[in-house]
Amino acid sequence: MQVPTDHHMIAAKRILRYLKKIEFYGIHQTKSTEFTLCGYTDSDFTRSSEDAKNTSSYLFTLGNGPFSWNSHKQSIVAQSLAESEYVAAAEAAYQALWLRKLLMDIKFEQKFPTDLFIDNKSAISIVKNPVWHGKTKHINVKYHAVRDIVEKNEINVQYCPSELQLADIFTKPFQKKLGQSPSRISHYYP
């Protein structure tokens, strides 16, 4: 920037005001003696009007804080919210397997199945009940592998109310509820 203009100065001041406003936001980590991997998964449904593809997100915690997270556009166009949540759960299940292997490599083997919290009961039914096959036949086979992961007892799919879903911060506008703030993420355990 050899010749900055007034627009550049206005933008720089705006950035500095923003940074000042959020200086105390961050990821809150506390000491923990328990290193249990726990996952949260969510998706939005047809938020994108351009291509009708949904956003999948997941967040994994280890100990008392976030450990791994992702948010991205799904590669398919889901026909229902349940399908969109099911696809997001399958993607999170694959990540859970990878994280479990990583933790085993560094001597933090997970002795119990990883809890994966989903805020959609229909998606949980699709995971746990292969009888739904007629209604889910059109879903790509790679997403149905989540059923095998559950059957092998590597993950445990559970319901989590939407207002306690940690992965919501990647798919929906942030709302201050239940004393939460963007600087502190805490677990939900049923």
CSV table of C-alpha atoms in Angstrom, one decimal, residues 59-124:
chain,number,residue,atom,x,y,z
A,59,LEU,CA,-17.3,-30.0,16.8
A,60,PHE,CA,-15.4,-32.5,18.9
A,61,THR,CA,-14.3,-31.8,22.4
A,62,LEU,CA,-11.6,-33.5,24.4
A,63,GLY,CA,-11.3,-32.8,28.1
A,64,ASN,CA,-13.0,-29.4,28.8
A,65,GLY,CA,-12.7,-27.7,25.4
A,66,PRO,CA,-13.0,-27.9,21.6
A,67,PHE,CA,-10.5,-30.2,19.9
A,68,SER,CA,-11.5,-30.4,16.3
A,69,TRP,CA,-14.2,-28.7,14.3
A,70,ASN,CA,-15.3,-28.1,10.7
A,71,SER,CA,-18.0,-26.4,8.7
A,72,HIS,CA,-18.5,-26.9,5.0
A,73,LYS,CA,-21.1,-27.1,2.3
A,74,GLN,CA,-22.5,-30.6,1.6
A,75,SER,CA,-21.7,-32.2,-1.7
A,76,ILE,CA,-25.3,-33.3,-2.3
A,77,VAL,CA,-28.7,-31.5,-2.3
A,78,ALA,CA,-30.6,-33.0,0.6
A,79,GLN,CA,-34.3,-33.6,0.1
A,80,SER,CA,-35.2,-33.1,3.8
A,81,LEU,CA,-33.8,-31.8,7.1
A,82,ALA,CA,-33.5,-35.4,8.3
A,83,GLU,CA,-31.3,-36.3,5.3
A,84,SER,CA,-29.2,-33.2,5.7
A,85,GLU,CA,-28.6,-34.0,9.4
A,86,TYR,CA,-27.9,-37.7,8.5
A,87,VAL,CA,-25.2,-36.7,6.0
A,88,ALA,CA,-23.7,-34.3,8.6
A,89,ALA,CA,-23.7,-37.2,11.2
A,90,ALA,CA,-22.0,-39.5,8.7
A,91,GLU,CA,-19.3,-37.0,8.1
A,92,ALA,CA,-18.8,-36.4,11.8
A,93,ALA,CA,-18.7,-40.2,12.4
A,94,TYR,CA,-15.8,-40.5,9.9
A,95,GLN,CA,-14.0,-37.7,11.7
A,96,ALA,CA,-14.6,-39.4,15.0
A,97,LEU,CA,-13.0,-42.6,13.7
A,98,TRP,CA,-10.0,-40.6,12.5
A,99,LEU,CA,-9.7,-38.8,15.8
A,100,ARG,CA,-10.0,-42.0,17.8
A,101,LYS,CA,-7.1,-43.5,15.8
A,102,LEU,CA,-5.0,-40.3,16.3
A,103,LEU,CA,-5.6,-40.4,20.0
A,104,MET,CA,-4.7,-44.1,20.1
A,105,ASP,CA,-1.4,-43.2,18.3
A,106,ILE,CA,-0.5,-40.7,21.0
A,107,LYS,CA,-1.5,-43.0,23.9
A,108,PHE,CA,-4.9,-41.5,24.7
A,109,GLU,CA,-7.0,-44.5,23.6
A,110,GLN,CA,-10.7,-44.1,24.0
A,111,LYS,CA,-12.0,-47.0,26.1
A,112,PHE,CA,-15.7,-46.3,25.4
A,113,PRO,CA,-17.6,-45.3,22.3
A,114,THR,CA,-17.5,-41.7,21.3
A,115,ASP,CA,-20.7,-39.9,22.0
A,116,LEU,CA,-22.0,-38.1,18.9
A,117,PHE,CA,-24.8,-35.6,19.8
A,118,ILE,CA,-27.4,-34.9,17.1
A,119,ASP,CA,-30.4,-32.5,17.4
A,120,ASN,CA,-32.6,-34.3,15.0
A,121,LYS,CA,-34.5,-37.4,16.1
A,122,SER,CA,-35.4,-38.4,12.5
A,123,ALA,CA,-31.7,-38.5,11.6
A,124,ILE,CA,-31.0,-40.6,14.7
